[in-house]
PDB file of C-alpha atoms in Angstrom:
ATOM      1  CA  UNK K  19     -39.824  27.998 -32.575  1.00 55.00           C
ATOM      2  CA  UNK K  20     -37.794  26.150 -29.771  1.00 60.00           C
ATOM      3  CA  UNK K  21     -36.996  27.707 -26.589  1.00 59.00           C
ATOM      4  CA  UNK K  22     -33.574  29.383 -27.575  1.00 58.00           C
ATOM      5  CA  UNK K  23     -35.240  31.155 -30.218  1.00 61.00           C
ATOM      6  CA  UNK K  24     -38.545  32.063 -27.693  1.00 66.00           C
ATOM      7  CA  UNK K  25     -35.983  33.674 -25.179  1.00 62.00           C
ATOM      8  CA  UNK K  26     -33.767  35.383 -27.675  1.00 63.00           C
ATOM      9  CA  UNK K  27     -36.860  37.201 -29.199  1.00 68.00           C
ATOM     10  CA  UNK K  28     -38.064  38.249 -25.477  1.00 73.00           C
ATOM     11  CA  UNK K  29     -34.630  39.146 -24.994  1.00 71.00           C
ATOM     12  CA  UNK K  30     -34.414  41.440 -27.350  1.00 70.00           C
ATOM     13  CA  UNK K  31     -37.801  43.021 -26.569  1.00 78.00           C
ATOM     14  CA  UNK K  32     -36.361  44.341 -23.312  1.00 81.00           C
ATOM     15  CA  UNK K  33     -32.842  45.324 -24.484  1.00 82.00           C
ATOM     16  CA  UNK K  34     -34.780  47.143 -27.635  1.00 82.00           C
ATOM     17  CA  UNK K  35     -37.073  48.965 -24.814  1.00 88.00           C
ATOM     18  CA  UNK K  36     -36.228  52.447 -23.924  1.00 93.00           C
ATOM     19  CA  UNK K  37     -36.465  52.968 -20.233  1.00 95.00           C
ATOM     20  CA  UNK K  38     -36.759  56.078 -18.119  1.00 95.00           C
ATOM     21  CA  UNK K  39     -33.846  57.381 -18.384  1.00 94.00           C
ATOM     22  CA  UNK K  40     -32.665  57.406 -15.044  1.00 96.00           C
ATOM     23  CA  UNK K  41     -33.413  53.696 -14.758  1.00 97.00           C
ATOM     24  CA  UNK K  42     -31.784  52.836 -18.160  1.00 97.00           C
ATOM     25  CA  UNK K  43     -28.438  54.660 -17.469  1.00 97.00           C
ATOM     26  CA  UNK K  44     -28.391  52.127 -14.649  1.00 97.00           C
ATOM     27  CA  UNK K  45     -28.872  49.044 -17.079  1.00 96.00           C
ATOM     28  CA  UNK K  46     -26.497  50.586 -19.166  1.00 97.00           C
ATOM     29  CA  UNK K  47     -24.123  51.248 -16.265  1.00 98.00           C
ATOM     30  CA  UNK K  48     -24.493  47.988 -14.554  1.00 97.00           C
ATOM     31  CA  UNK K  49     -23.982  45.862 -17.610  1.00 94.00           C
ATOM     32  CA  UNK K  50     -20.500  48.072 -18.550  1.00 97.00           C
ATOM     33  CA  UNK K  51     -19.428  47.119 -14.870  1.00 97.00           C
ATOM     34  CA  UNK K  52     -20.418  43.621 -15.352  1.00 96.00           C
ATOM     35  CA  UNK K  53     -18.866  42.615 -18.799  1.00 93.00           C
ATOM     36  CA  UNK K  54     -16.298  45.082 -17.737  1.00 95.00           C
ATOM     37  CA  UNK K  55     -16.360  47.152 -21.693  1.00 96.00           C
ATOM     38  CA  UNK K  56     -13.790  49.423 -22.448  1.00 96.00           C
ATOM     39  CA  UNK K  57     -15.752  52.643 -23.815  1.00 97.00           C
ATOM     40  CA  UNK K  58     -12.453  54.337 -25.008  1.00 97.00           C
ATOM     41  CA  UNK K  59     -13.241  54.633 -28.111  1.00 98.00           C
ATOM     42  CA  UNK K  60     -17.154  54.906 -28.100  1.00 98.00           C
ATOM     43  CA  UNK K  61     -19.762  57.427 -26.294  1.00 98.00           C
ATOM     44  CA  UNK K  62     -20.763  57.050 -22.561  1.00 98.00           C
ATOM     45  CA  UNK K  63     -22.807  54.435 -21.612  1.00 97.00           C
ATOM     46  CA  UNK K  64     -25.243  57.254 -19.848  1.00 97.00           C
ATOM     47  CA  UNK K  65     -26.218  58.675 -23.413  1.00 97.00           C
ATOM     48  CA  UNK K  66     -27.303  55.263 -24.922  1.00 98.00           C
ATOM     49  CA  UNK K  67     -31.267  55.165 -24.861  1.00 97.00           C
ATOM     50  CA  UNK K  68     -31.651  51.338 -24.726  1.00 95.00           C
ATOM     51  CA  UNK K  69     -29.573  48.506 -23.828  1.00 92.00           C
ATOM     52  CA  UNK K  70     -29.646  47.507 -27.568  1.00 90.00           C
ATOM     53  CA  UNK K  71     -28.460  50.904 -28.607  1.00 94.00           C
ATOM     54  CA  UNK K  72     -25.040  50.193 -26.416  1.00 95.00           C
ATOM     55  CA  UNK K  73     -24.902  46.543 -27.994  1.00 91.00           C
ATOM     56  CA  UNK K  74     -24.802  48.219 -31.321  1.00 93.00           C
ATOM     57  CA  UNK K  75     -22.809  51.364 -30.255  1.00 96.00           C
ATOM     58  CA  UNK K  76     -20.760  52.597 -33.301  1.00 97.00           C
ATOM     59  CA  UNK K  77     -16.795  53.742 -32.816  1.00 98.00           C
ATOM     60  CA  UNK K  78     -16.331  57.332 -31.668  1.00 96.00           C
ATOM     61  CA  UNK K  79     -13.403  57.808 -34.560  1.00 94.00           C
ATOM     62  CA  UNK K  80     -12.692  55.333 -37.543  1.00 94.00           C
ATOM     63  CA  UNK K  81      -9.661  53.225 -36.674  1.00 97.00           C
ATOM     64  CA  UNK K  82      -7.185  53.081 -39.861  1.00 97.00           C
ATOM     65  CA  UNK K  83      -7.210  50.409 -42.623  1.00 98.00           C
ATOM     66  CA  UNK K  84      -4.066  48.906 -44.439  1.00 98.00           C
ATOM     67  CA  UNK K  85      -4.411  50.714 -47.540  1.00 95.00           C
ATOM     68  CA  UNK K  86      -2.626  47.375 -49.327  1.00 97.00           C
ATOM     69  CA  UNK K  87      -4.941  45.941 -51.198  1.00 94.00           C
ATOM     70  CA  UNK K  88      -3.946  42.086 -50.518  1.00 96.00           C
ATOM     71  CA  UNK K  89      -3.924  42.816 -46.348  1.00 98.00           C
ATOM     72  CA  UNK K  90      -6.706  41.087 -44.443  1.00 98.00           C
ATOM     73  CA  UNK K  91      -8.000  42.964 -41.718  1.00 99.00           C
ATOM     74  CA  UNK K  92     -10.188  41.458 -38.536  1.00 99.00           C
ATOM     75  CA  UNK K  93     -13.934  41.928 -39.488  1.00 98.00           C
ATOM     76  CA  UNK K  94     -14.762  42.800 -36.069  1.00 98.00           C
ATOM     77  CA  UNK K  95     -13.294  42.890 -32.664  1.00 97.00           C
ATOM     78  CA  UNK K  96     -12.858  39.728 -30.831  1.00 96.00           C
ATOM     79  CA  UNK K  97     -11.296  35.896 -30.007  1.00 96.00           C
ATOM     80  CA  UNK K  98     -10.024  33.889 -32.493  1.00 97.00           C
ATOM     81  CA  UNK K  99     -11.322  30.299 -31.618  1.00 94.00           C
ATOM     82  CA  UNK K 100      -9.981  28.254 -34.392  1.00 95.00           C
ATOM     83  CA  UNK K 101      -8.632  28.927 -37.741  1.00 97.00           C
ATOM     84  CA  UNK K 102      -6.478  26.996 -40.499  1.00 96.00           C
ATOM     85  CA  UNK K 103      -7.869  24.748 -43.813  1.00 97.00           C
ATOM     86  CA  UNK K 104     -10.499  22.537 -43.868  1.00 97.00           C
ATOM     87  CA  UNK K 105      -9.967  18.301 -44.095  1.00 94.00           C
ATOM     88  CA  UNK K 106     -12.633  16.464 -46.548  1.00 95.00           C
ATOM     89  CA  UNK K 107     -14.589  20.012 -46.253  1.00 96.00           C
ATOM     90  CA  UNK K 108     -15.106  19.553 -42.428  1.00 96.00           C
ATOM     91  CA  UNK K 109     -13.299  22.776 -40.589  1.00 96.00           C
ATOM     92  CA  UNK K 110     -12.922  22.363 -36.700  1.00 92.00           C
ATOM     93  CA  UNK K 111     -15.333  24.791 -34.473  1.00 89.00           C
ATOM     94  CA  UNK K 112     -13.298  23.764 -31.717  1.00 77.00           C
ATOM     95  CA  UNK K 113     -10.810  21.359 -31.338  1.00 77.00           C
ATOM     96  CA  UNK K 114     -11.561  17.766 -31.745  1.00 80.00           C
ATOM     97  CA  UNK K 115     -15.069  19.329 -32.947  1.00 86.00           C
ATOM     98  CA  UNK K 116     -15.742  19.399 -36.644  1.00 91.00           C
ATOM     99  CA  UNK K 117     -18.880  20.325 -38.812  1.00 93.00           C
ATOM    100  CA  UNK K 118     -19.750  19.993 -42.671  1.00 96.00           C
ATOM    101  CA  UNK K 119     -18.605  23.217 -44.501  1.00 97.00           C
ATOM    102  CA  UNK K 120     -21.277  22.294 -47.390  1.00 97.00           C
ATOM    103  CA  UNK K 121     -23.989  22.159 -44.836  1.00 96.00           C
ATOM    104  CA  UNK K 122     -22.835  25.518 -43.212  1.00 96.00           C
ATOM    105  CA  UNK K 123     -22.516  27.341 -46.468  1.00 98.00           C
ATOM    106  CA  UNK K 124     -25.714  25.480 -48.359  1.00 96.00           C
ATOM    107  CA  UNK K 125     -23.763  24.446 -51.281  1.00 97.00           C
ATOM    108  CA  UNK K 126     -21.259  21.632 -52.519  1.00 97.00           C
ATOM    109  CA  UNK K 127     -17.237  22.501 -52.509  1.00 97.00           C
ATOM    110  CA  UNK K 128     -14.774  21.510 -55.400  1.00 94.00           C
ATOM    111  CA  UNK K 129     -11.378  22.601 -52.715  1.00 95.00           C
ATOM    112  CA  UNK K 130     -10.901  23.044 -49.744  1.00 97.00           C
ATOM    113  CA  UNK K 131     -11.190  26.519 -47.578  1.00 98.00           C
ATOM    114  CA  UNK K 132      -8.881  28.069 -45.071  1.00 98.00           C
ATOM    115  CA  UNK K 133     -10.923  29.831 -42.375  1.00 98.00           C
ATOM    116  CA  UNK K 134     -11.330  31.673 -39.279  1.00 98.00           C
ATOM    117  CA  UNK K 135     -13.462  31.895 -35.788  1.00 96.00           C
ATOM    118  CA  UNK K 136     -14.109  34.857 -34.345  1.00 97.00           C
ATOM    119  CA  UNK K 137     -16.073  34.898 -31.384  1.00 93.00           C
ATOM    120  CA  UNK K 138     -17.262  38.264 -30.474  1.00 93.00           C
ATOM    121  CA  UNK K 139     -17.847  38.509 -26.413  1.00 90.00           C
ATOM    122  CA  UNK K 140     -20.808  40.242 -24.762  1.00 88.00           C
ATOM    123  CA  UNK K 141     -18.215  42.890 -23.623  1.00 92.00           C
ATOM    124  CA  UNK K 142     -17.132  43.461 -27.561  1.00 94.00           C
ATOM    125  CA  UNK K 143     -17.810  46.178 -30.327  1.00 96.00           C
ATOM    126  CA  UNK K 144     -20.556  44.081 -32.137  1.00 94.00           C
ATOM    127  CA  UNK K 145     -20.537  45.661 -35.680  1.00 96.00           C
ATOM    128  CA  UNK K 146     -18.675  43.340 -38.566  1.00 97.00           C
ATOM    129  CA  UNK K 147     -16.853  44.735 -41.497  1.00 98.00           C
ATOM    130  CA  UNK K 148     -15.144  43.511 -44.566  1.00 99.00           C
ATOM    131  CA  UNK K 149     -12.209  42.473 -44.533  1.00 98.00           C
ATOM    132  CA  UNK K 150     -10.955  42.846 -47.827  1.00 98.00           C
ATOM    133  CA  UNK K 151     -12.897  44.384 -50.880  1.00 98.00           C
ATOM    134  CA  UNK K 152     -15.260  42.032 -51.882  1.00 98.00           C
ATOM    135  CA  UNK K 153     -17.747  41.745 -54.906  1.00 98.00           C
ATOM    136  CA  UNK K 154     -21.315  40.288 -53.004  1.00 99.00           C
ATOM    137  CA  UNK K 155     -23.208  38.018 -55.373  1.00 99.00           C
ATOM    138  CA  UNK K 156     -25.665  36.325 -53.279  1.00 98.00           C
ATOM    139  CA  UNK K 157     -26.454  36.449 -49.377  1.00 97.00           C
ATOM    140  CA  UNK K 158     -28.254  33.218 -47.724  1.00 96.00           C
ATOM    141  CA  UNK K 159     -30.105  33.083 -44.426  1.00 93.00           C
ATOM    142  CA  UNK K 160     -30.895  30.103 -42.770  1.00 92.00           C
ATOM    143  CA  UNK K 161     -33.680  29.377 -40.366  1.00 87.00           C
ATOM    144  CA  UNK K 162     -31.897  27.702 -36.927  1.00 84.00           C
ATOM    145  CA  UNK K 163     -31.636  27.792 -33.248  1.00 83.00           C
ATOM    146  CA  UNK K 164     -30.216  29.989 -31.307  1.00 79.00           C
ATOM    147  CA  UNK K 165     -27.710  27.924 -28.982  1.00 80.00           C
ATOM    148  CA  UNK K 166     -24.865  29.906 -26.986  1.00 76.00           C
ATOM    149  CA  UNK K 167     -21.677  29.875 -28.891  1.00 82.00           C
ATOM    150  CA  UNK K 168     -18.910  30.621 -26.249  1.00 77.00           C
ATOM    151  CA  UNK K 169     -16.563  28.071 -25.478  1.00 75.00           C
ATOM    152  CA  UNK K 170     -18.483  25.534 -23.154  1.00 76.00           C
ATOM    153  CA  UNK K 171     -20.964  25.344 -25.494  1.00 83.00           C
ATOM    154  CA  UNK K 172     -18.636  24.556 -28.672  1.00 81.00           C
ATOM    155  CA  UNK K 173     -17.149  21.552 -26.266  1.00 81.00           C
ATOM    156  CA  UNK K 174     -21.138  20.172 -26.102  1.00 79.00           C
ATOM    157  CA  UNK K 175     -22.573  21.125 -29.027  1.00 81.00           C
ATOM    158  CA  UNK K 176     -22.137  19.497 -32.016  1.00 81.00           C
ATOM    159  CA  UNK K 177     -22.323  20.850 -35.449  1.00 86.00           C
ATOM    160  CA  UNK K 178     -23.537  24.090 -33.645  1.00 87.00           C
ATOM    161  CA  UNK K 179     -22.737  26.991 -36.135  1.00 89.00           C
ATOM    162  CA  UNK K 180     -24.451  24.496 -38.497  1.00 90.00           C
ATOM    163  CA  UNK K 181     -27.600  23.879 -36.142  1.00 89.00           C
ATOM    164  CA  UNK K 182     -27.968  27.927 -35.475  1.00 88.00           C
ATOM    165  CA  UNK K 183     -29.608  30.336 -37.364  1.00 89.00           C
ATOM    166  CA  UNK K 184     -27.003  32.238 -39.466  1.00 92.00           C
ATOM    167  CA  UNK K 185     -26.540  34.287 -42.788  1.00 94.00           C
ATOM    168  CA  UNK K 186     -23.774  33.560 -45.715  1.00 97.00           C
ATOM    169  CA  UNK K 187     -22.116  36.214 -47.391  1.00 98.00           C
ATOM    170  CA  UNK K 188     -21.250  34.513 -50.530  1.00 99.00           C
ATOM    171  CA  UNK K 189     -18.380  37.027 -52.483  1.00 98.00           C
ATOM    172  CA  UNK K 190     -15.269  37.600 -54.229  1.00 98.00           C
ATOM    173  CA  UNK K 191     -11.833  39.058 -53.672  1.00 97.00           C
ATOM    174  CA  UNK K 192     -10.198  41.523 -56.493  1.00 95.00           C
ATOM    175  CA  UNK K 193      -8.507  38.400 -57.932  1.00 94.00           C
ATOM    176  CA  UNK K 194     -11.559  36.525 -58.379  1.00 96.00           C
ATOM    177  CA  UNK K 195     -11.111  34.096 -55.636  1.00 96.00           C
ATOM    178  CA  UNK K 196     -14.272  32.919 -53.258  1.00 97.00           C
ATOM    179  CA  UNK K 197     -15.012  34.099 -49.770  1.00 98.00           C
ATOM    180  CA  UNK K 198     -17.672  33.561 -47.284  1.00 98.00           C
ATOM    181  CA  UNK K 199     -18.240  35.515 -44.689  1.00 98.00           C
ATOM    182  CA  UNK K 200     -20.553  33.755 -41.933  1.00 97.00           C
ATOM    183  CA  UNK K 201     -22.651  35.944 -39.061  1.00 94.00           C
ATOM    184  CA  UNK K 202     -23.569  33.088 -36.684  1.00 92.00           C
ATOM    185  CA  UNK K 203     -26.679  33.384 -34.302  1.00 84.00           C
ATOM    186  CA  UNK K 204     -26.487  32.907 -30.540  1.00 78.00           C
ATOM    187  CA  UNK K 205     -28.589  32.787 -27.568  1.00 71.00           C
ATOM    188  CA  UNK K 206     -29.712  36.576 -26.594  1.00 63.00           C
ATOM    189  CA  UNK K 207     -28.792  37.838 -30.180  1.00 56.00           C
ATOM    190  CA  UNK K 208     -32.141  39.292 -31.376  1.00 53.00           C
ATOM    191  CA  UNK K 209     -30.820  39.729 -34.869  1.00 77.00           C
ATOM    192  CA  UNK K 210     -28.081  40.375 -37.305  1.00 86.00           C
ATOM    193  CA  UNK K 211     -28.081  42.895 -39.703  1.00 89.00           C
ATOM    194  CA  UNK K 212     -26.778  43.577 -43.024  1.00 94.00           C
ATOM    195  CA  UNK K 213     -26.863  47.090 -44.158  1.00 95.00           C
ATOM    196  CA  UNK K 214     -26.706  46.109 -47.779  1.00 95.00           C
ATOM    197  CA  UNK K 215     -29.968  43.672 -48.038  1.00 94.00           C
ATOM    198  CA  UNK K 216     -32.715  45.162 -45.839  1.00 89.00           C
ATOM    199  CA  UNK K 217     -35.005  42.205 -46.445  1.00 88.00           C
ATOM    200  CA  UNK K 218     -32.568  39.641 -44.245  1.00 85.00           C
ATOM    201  CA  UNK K 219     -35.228  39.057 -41.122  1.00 74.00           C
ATOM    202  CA  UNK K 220     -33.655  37.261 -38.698  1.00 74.00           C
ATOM    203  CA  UNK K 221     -34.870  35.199 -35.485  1.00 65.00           C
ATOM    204  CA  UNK K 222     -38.047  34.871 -37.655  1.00 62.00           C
ATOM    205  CA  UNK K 223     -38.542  31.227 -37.747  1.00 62.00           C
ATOM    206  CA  UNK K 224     -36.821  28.156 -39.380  1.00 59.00           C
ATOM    207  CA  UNK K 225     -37.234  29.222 -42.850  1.00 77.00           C
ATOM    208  CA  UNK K 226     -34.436  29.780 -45.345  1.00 89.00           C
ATOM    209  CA  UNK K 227     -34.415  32.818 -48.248  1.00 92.00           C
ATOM    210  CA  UNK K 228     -31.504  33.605 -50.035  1.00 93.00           C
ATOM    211  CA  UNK K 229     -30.603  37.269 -52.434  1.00 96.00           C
ATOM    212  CA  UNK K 230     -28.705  36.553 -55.658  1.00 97.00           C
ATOM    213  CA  UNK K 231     -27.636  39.823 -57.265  1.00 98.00           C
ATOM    214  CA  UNK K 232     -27.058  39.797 -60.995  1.00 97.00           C
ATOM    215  CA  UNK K 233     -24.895  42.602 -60.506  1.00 98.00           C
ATOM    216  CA  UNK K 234     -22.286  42.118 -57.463  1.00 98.00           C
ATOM    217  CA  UNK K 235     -22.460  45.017 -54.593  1.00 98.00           C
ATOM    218  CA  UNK K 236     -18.983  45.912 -54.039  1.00 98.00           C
ATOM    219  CA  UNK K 237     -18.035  46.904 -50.948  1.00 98.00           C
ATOM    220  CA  UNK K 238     -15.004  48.237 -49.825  1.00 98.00           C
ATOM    221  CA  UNK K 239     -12.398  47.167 -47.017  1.00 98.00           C
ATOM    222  CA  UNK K 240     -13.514  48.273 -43.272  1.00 98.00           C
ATOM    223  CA  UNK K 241     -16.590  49.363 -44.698  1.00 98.00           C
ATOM    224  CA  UNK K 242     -19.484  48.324 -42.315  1.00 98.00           C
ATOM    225  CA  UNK K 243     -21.268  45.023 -43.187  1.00 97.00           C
ATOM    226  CA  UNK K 244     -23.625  44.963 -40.354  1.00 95.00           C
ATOM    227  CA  UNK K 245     -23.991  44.082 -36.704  1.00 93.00           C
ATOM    228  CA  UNK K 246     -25.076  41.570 -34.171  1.00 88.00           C
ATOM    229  CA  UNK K 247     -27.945  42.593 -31.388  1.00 77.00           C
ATOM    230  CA  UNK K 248     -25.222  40.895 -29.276  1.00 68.00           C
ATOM    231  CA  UNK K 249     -22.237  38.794 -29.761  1.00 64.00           C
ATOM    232  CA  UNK K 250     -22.020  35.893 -31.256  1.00 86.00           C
ATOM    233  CA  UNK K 251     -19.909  34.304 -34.303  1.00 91.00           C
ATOM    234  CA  UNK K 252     -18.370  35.200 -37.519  1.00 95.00           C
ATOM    235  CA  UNK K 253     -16.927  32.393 -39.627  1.00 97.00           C
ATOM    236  CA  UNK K 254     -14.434  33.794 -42.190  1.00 98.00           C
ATOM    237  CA  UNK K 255     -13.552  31.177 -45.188  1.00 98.00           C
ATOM    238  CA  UNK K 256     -11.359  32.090 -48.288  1.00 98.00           C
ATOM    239  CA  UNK K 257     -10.074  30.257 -51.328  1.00 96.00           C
ATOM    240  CA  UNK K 258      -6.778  32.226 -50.594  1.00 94.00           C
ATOM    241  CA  UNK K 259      -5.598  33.101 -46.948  1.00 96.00           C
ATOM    242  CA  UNK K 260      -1.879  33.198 -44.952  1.00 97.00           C
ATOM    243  CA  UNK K 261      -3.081  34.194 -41.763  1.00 97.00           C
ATOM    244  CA  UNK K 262      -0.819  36.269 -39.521  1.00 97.00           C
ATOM    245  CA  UNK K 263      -2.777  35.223 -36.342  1.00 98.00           C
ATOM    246  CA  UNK K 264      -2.972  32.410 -33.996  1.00 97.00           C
ATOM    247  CA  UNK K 265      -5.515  30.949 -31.985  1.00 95.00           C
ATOM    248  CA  UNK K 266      -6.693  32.754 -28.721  1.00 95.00           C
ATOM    249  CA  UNK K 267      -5.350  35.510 -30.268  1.00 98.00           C
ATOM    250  CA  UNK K 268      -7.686  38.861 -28.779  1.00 98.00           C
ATOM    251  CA  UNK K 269      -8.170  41.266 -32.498  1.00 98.00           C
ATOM    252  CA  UNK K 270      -9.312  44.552 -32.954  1.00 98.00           C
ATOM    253  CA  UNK K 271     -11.359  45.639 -36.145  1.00 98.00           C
ATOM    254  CA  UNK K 272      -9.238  46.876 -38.804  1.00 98.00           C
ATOM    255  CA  UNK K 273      -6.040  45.145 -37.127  1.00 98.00           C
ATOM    256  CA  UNK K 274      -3.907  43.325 -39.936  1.00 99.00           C
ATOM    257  CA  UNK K 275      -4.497  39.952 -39.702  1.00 99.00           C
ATOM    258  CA  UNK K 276      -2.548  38.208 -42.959  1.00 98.00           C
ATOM    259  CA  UNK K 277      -2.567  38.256 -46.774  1.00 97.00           C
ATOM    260  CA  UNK K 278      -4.946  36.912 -49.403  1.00 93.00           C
ATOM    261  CA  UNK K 279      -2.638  36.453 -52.055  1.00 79.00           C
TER     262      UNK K 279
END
């Protein structure tokens, strides 16, 4: 386990630890001040029992989802990096920056992918959703580091989504057409979570597992996927995609964001 890894697990011993609670209102309040969070739409920071628990704080009320079934939505809230279709299966994690698709996803490609980078912020809402309603036939995790994944390091870094730890999402659309959805790992995230395969351990060393389900979980669009103990990275490719968005574009979870089909 390399150093990123040792100080992401230690990190997220202390933001899992329940303080006093005088003390840990001030962690909670000092960090709100720091990454300046808008808590609009979520409970005070005072009533959070951990730093962790205000990483992973859940939405007050349910924002509203385009009922039309071919509307993408943003999977989470946050900064759209890079997006558009992938050249000789490389796609761009920052400009001038490409990595290997195949090696991100663990499998070989017969077409090419549109995609998109969100990068969610330490300030951000840090649960993902689906963006569509998918059919899940198989979920991957792969063993990695744990390198930042915020703009400076993207410009040093290369190949970094494929060199961190991360877990594929490997589904369909209604009309049968591929889509990966890709939770990234990052420095200080001290796991991801998906709420529909409990066995997914991440941060646990540089193995790789993978969950093939004979048959598909279907989940529906805006329903919760998981979360990040952090932010970090999700990496959205589809078969299909006219994106309505644009690069450095700021998105909110369950804004429209194009059209599969």
């Amino acid at each position: 386990m390399n150093l990123s890894n040792k100080f992401s697990r230690l990190f997220g011993r202390f933001a899992n630890y329940e303080f006093f609670p005088p003390f840990q209102k001030f962690i909670n309040a000092t960090y709100v001040k720091i990454f300046k969070i808008d808590l609009s739409e979520f409970a005070p920071a005072s009533s959070y029992p951990s730093l962790n628990a205000l990483f992973t704080r859940s939405l007050v009320a349910k924002r509203p989802v385009n009922a039309n079934p071919i509307v993408l939505i943003s999977p989470c809230d946050s900064l759209i990096t890079q997006l558009g279709k992938s050249s000789d299966k490389n796609a761009l994690q920052i400009k001038g920056m490409e990595y290997s698709i195949e090696e991100l996803l663990g499998q070989k490609l017969d077409r090419e992918l549109y995609y998109i980078n969100f990068y969610l912020s330490p300030k951000d809402y840090h649960r993902y959703h689906a963006p569509c309603d998918l059919e899940i036939y198989e979920v991957r995790y792969f063993g990695g580091e744990l390198l930042p994944v915020n703009l400076p390091s993207l410009r040093k870094n290369q190949s970094l989504f494929v060199r961190n730890e991360r877990v594929v999402v490997v589904a369909k659309t209604p009309n049968n057409k591929w889509v990966y959805f890709v939770a990234v790992g990052a420095l200080n995230v001290g796991s991801m979570v998906m709420h529909f395969e409990p066995k997914i351990k991440t941060n646990a060393g540089f193995h790789n597992t993978n969950y093939v389900y004979p048959t598909p979980i279907s989940i529906k669009k805006g329903q919760e996927l998981g979360m990040f103990q952090m932010g970090s990275t999700i990496v959205l490719f589809m078969e299909q995609m006219i994106a309505d968005v644009n690069m450095n574009d700021q998105v909110k979870f369950a804004q429209d964001i194009g059209t599969y089909a």
